[in-house]
Coordinates of C-alpha atoms in Angstrom, one line a residue:
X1441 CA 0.0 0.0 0.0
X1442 CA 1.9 3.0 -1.2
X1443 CA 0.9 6.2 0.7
X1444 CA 2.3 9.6 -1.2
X1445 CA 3.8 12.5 1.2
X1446 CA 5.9 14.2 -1.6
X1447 CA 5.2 16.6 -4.4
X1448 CA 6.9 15.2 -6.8
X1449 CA 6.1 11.6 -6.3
X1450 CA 2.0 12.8 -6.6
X1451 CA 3.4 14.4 -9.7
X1452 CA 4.7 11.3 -11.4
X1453 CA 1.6 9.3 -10.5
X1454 CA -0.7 12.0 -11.8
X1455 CA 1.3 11.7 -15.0
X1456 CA 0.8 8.0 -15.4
X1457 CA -3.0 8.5 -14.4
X1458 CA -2.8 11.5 -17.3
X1459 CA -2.6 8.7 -19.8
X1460 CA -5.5 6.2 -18.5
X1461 CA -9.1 6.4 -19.7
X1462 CA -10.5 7.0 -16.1
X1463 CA -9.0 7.9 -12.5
X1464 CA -11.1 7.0 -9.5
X1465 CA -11.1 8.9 -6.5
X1466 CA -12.4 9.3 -2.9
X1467 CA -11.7 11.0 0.4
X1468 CA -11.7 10.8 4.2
X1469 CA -12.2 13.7 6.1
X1470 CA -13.8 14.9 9.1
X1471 CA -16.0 18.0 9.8
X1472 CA -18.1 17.7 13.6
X1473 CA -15.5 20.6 14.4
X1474 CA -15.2 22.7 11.8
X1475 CA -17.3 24.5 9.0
X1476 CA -15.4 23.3 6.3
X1477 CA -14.3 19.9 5.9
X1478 CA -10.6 19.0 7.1
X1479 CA -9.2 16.7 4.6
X1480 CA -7.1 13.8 5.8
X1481 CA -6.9 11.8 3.1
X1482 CA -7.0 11.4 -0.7
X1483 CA -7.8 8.1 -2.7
X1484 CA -6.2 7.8 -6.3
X1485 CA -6.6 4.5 -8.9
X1486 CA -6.4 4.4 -12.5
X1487 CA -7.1 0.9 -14.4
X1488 CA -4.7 -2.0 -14.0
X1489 CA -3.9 -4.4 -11.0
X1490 CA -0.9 -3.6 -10.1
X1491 CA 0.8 -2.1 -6.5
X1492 CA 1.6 1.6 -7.7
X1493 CA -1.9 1.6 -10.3
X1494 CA -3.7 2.3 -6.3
X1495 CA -2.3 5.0 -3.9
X1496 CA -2.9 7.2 -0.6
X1497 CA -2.2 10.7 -0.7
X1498 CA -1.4 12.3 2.5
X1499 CA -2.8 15.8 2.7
X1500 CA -1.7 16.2 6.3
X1501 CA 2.3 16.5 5.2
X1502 CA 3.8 19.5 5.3
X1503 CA 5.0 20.9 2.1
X1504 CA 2.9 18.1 -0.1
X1505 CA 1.6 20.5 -2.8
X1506 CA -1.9 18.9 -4.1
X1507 CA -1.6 21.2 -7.5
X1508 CA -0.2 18.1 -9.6
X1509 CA -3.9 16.7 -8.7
X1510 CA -5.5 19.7 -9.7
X1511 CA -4.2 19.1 -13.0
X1512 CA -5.3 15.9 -13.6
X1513 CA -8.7 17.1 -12.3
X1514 CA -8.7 19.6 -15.4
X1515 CA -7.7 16.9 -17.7
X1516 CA -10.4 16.6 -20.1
X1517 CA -9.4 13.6 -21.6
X1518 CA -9.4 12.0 -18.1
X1519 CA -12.8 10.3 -16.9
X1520 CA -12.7 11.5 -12.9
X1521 CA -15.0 8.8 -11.5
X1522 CA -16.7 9.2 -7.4
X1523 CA -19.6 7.4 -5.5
X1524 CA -21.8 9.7 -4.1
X1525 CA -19.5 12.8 -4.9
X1526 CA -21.3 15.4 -3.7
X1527 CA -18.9 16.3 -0.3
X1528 CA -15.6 15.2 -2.4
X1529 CA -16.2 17.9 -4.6
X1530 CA -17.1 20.6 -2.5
X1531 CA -13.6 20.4 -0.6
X1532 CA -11.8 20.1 -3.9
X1533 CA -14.4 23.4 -4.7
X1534 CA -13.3 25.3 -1.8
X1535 CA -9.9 23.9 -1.1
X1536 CA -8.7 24.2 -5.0
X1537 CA -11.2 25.6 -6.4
X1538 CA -11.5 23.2 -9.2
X1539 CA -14.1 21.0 -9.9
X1540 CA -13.1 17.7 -11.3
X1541 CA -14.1 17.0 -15.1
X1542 CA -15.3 15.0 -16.8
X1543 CA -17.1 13.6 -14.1
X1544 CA -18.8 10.2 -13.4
X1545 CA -21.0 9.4 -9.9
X1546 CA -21.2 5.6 -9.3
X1547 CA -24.5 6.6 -6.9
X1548 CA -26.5 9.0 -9.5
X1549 CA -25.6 6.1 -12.4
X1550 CA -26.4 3.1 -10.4
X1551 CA -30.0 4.8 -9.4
X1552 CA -30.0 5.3 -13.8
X1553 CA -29.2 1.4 -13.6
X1554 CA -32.3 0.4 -11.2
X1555 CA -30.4 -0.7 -8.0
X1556 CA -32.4 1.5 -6.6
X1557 CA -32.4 4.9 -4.3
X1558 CA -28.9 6.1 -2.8
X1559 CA -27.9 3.0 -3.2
X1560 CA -24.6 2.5 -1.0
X1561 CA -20.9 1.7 -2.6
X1562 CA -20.8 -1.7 -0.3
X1563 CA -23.8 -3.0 -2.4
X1564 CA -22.7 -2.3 -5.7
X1565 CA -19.4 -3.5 -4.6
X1566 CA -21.1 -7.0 -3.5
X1567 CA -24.0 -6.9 -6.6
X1568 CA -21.1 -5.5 -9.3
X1569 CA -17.6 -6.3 -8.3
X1570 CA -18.6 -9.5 -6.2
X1571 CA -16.4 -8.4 -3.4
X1572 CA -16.6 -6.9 -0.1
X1573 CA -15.7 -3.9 2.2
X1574 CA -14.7 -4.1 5.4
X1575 CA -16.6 -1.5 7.9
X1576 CA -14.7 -1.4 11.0
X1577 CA -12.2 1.8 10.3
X1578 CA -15.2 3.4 8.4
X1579 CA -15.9 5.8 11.4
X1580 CA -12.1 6.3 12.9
X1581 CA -10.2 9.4 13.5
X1582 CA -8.8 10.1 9.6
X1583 CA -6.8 12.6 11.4
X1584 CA -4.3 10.8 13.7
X1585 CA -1.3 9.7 12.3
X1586 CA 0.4 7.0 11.5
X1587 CA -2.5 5.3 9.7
X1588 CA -2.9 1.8 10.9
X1589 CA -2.6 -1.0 8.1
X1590 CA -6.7 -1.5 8.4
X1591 CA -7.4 2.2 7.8
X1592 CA -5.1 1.9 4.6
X1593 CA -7.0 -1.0 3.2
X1594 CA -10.2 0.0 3.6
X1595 CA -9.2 3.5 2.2
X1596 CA -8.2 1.8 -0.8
X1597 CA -11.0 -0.2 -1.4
X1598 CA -13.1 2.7 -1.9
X1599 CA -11.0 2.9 -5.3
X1600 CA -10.2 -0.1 -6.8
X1601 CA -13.4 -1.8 -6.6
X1602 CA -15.0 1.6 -7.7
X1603 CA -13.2 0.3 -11.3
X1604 CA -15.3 -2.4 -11.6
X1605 CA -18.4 -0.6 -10.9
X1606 CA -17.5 2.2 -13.0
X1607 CA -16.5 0.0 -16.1
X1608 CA -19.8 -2.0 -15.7
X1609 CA -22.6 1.2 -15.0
X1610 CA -20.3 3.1 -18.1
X1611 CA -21.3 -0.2 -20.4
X1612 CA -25.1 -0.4 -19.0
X1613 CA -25.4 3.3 -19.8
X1614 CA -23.9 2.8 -22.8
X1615 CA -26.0 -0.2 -24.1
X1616 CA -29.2 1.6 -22.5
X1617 CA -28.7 4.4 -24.5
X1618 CA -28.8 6.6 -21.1
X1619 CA -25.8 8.2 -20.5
X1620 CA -27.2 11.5 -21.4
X1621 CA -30.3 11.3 -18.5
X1622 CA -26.4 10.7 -16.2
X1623 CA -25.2 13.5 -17.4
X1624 CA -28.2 16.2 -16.7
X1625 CA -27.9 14.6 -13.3
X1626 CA -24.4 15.7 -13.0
X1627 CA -25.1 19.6 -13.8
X1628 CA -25.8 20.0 -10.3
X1629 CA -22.3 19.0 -9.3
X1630 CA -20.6 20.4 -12.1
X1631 CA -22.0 24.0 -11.0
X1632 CA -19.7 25.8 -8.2
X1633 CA -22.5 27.7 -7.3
X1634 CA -23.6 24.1 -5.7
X1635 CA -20.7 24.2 -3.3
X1636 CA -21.1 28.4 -2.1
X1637 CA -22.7 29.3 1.0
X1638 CA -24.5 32.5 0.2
X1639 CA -25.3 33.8 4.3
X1640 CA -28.0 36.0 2.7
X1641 CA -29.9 32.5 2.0
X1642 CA -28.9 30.7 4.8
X1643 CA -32.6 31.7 6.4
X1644 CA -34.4 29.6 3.6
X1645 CA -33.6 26.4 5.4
X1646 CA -35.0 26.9 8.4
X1647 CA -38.5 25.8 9.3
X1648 CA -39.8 29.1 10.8
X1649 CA -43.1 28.9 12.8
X1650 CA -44.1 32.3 12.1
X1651 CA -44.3 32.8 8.7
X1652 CA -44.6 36.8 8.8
X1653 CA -42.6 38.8 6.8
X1654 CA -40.8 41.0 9.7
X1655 CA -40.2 37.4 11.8
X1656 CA -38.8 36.1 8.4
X1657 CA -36.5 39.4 8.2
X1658 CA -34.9 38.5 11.5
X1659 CA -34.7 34.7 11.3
X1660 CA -33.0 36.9 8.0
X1661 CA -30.6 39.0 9.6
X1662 CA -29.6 36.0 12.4
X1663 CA -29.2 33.2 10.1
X1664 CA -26.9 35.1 8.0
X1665 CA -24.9 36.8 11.0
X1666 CA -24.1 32.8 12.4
X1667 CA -23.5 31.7 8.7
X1668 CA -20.4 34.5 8.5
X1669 CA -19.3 34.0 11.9
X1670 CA -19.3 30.0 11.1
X1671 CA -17.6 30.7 8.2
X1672 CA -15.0 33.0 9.4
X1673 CA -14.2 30.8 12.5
X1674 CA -14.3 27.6 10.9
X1675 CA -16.9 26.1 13.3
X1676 CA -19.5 24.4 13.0
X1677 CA -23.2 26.4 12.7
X1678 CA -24.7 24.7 15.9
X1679 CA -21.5 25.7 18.0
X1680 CA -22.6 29.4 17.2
X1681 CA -26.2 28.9 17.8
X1682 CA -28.7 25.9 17.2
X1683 CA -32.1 26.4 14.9
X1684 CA -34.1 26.1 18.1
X1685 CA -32.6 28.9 19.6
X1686 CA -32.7 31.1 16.5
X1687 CA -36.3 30.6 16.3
X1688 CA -36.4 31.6 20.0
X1689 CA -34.5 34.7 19.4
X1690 CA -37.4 35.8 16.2
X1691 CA -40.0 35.5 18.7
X1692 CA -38.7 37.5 21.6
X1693 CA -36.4 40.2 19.7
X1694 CA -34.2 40.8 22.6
X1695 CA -33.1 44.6 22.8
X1696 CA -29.6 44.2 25.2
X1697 CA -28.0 41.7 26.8
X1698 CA -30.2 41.4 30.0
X1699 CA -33.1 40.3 27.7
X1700 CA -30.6 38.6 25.9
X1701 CA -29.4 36.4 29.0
X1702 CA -33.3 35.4 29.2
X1703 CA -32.8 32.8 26.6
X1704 CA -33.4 29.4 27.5
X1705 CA -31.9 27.6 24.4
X1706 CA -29.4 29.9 24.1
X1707 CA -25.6 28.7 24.5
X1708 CA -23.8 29.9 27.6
X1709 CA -21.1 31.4 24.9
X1710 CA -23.4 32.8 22.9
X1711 CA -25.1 35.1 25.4
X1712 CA -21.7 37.6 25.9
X1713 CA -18.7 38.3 23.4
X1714 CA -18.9 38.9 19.3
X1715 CA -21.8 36.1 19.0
X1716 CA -24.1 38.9 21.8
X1717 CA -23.1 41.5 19.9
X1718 CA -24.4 39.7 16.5
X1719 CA -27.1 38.6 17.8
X1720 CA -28.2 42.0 19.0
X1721 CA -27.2 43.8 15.7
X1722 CA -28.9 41.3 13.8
X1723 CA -32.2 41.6 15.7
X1724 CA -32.7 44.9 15.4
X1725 CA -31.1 45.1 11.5
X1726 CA -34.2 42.5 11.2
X1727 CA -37.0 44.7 12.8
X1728 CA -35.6 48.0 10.7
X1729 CA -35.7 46.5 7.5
X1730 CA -37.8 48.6 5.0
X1731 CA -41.0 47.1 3.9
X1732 CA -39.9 46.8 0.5
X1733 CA -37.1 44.6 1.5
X1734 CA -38.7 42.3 4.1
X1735 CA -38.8 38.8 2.5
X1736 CA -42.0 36.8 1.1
X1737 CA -43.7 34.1 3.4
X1738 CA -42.8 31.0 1.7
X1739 CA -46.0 29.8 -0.4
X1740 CA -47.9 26.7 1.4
X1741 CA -49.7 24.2 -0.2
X1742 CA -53.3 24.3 1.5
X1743 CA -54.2 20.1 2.2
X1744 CA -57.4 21.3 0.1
X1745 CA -55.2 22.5 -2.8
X1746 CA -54.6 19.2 -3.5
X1747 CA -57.0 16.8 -5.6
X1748 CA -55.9 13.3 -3.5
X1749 CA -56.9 11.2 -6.4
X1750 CA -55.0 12.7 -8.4
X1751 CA -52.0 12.1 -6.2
X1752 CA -52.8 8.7 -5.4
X1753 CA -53.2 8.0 -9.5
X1754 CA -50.0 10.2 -10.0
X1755 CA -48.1 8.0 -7.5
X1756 CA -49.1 4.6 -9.3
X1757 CA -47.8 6.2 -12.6
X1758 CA -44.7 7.3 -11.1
X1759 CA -44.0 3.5 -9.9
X1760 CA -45.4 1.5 -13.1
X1761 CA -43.0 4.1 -15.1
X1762 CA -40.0 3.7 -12.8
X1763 CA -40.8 -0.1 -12.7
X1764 CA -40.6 -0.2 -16.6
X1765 CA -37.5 1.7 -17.1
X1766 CA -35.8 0.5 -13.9
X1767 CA -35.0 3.6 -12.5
X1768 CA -35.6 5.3 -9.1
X1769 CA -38.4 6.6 -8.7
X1770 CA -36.9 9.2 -6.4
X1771 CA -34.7 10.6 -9.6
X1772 CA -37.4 11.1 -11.3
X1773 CA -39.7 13.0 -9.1
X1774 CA -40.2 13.6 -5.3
X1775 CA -43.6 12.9 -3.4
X1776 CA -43.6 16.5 -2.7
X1777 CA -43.8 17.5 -6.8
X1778 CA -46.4 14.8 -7.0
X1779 CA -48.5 16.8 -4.6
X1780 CA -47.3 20.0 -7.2
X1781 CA -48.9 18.3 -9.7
X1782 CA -52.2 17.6 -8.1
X1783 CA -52.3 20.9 -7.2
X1784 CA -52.0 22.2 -10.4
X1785 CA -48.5 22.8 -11.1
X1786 CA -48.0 22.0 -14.5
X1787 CA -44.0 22.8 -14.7
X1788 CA -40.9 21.5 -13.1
X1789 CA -37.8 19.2 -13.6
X1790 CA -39.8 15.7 -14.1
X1791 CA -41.5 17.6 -17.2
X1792 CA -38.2 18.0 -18.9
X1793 CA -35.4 16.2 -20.5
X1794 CA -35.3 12.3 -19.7
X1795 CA -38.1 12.7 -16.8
X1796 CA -40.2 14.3 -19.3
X1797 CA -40.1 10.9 -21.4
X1798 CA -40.1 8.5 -18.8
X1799 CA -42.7 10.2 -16.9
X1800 CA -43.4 14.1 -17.3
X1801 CA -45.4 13.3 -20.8
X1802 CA -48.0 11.1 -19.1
X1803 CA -48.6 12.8 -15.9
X1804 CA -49.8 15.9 -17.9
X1805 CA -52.0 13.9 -19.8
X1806 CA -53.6 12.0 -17.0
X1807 CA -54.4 15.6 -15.1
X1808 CA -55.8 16.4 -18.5
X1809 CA -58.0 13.3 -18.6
X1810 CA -56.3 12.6 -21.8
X1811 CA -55.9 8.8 -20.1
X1812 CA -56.6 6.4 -17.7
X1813 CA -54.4 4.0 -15.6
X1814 CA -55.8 0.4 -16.0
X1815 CA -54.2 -2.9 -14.2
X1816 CA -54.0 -6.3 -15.3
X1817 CA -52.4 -8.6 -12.9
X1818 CA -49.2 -6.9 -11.7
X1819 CA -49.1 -4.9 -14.3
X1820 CA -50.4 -1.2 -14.8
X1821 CA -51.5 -0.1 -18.5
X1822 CA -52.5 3.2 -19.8
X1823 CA -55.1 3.5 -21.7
X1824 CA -55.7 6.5 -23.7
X1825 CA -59.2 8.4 -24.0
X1826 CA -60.9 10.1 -26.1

């Protein structure tokens, strides 16, 4: 097991991997203390079965410059292939501020394939590459050094079975004829904006109990304040405040730090210092807004919005189509833009591209009455009308 801690060693195995179709990579990193993740470690494989095809790179070494890797991210003529990618390539995003292309995900093709929903890298490893992973260093400190032998080969199975399942989805896709429904999936990940934290949005995830715009301007002003000071400090959102207590904070707008101290989900660090003082500005910045800028309640879905047969007949299409063409159903459209639909929504990503096909086409036509959903046996049949 050959674990890189020099520049120039990284350099001449990036060069090798230069030449190969197809690199495969993964990471282990940790992030419960810290906003950003702290990589520890860096998985490289290129086809072949040999020793040196398979290596460790150890970001932890001093002087170890990563910018040969970088390179061979930017290769275009070098397939960069990752299960579930998603939190790879937001540290290469922030940390190098490259995104890795062409990309591949394992996960996104294997849900293309029909194994299924976020289906996990051990059972395509078992169903694909007939082999298995072994779990026990899966949750260890990647930090602590030296890395023990089990760490190192469990690391490196993350790569060189990913070959085999990335040679066998690329073929299946291939034969299908679906690579292209792959690769709108993989717009997401290929955008940076996927990987920025924009403070000014941070407010839109939380589930606010008063839906008024002035309570929305302060849940506003104090979502973005922790998002900077997170971001700036390199901790975790939580260790500045928790959701709870921002909520709290909306509702009783506390003027100084005696009102302040009244919190009772508040953190005992959070009620003096810079985080007070945040808090503080950010409430009133929140109640001053001008009415022209307070934010729009989020629009809700009334339960009587909905037509529930609709729904229900929506949601057998959804599975008889996703049955057919063995693909997730998940992929191709949530429960929540079923209940869209049945509500009237006649737009959205399942009417477009490869959803549109598989199942966007015929759920406008059954809210149009333009057919009917039949079953014989297991099987469901649509008949047209009219």
């Amino acid at each position: 097991m050959i674990t890189l801690t020099e520049t120039a060693a990284l350099a001449e195995f990036c060069a090798r991997a230069g030449e190969a179709p197809y690199v495969t990579v993964d990471t282990e990193f940790l992030r419960e203390r810290t906003y950003y993740s702290k990589l520890c470690l860096i998985q490289l494989a290129f086809p072949g079965d040999g020793e040196t095809d398979a290596v460790l790179v150890d970001p932890l070494v001093g002087g170890l410059d990563l910018a040969p890797l970088y390179e061979l991210f930017r290769d275009p003529g070098v397939v960069k292939v990752f299960h579930a990618a998603r939190q790879d390539l937001e540290i290469f995003a922030i940390e190098g501020d490259t995104i890795p292309a062409p990309l591949f995900d394992t996960q996104i093709a294997a849900m293309v394939c029909g194994f299924g929903e976020q289906v996990g890298y051990e059972t395509l490893v078992r169903k694909i590459a007939k082999g298995q992973v072994d779990k026990s260093s899966r949750f260890t400190d990647w930090s602590r050094r030296p890395l023990s032998d089990a760490q190192k080969r469990y690391a490196l199975a993350d790569v060189t079975h990913l070959r085999v399942v990335y040679e066998h989805l690329a073929a299946e896709l291939e034969r299908s004829g679906r690579t292209p429904w792959v690769e709108e999936e993989l717009d997401v990940l290929r955008d940076p904006a996927t990987y920025r934290v924009e403070p000014r949005e941070a407010w839109r995830r939380l589930k606010t109990r008063n839906p008024s715009p002035r309570s929305l301007a302060i849940a506003r002003e104090l979502a973005a304040f922790r998002e900077e000071y997170a971001q700036v400090n390199n901790v975790p959102r939580t260790r500045v405040f928790k959701d709870d207590a921002l909520l709290e904070l909306v509702g009783s707008k506390p003027k100084d730090l005696d009102e302040l101290g009244k919190s009772r989900l508040l953190l005992r660090e959070a009620r003096k210092g810079d985080i007070a003082e945040g808090i503080l500005k950010a409430v009133a910045v929140g109640q001053a807004a001008p009415r022209e800028d307070l934010p729009a309640p989020p629009k809700q879905k009334a339960r009587d919005q909905i037509n529930g047969a609709l729904a229900d007949l929506l949601r057998v299409l959804l599975k008889a189509k996703a049955e057919k063409a063995g693909v997730a159903q998940k992929l191709i459209a949530s429960a929540s833009d079923l209940d869209d639909i049945a509500s009237g929504t006649r737009d959205g990503a399942w009417a477009h591209g490869w959803r549109g096909e598989v199942f966007g086409t015929d759920a406008l036509r059954l809210c149009e009455g333009k057919i009917a959903l039949a079953c014989k046996g297991q099987d469901v049949r649509i008949v047209p009308l009219g």
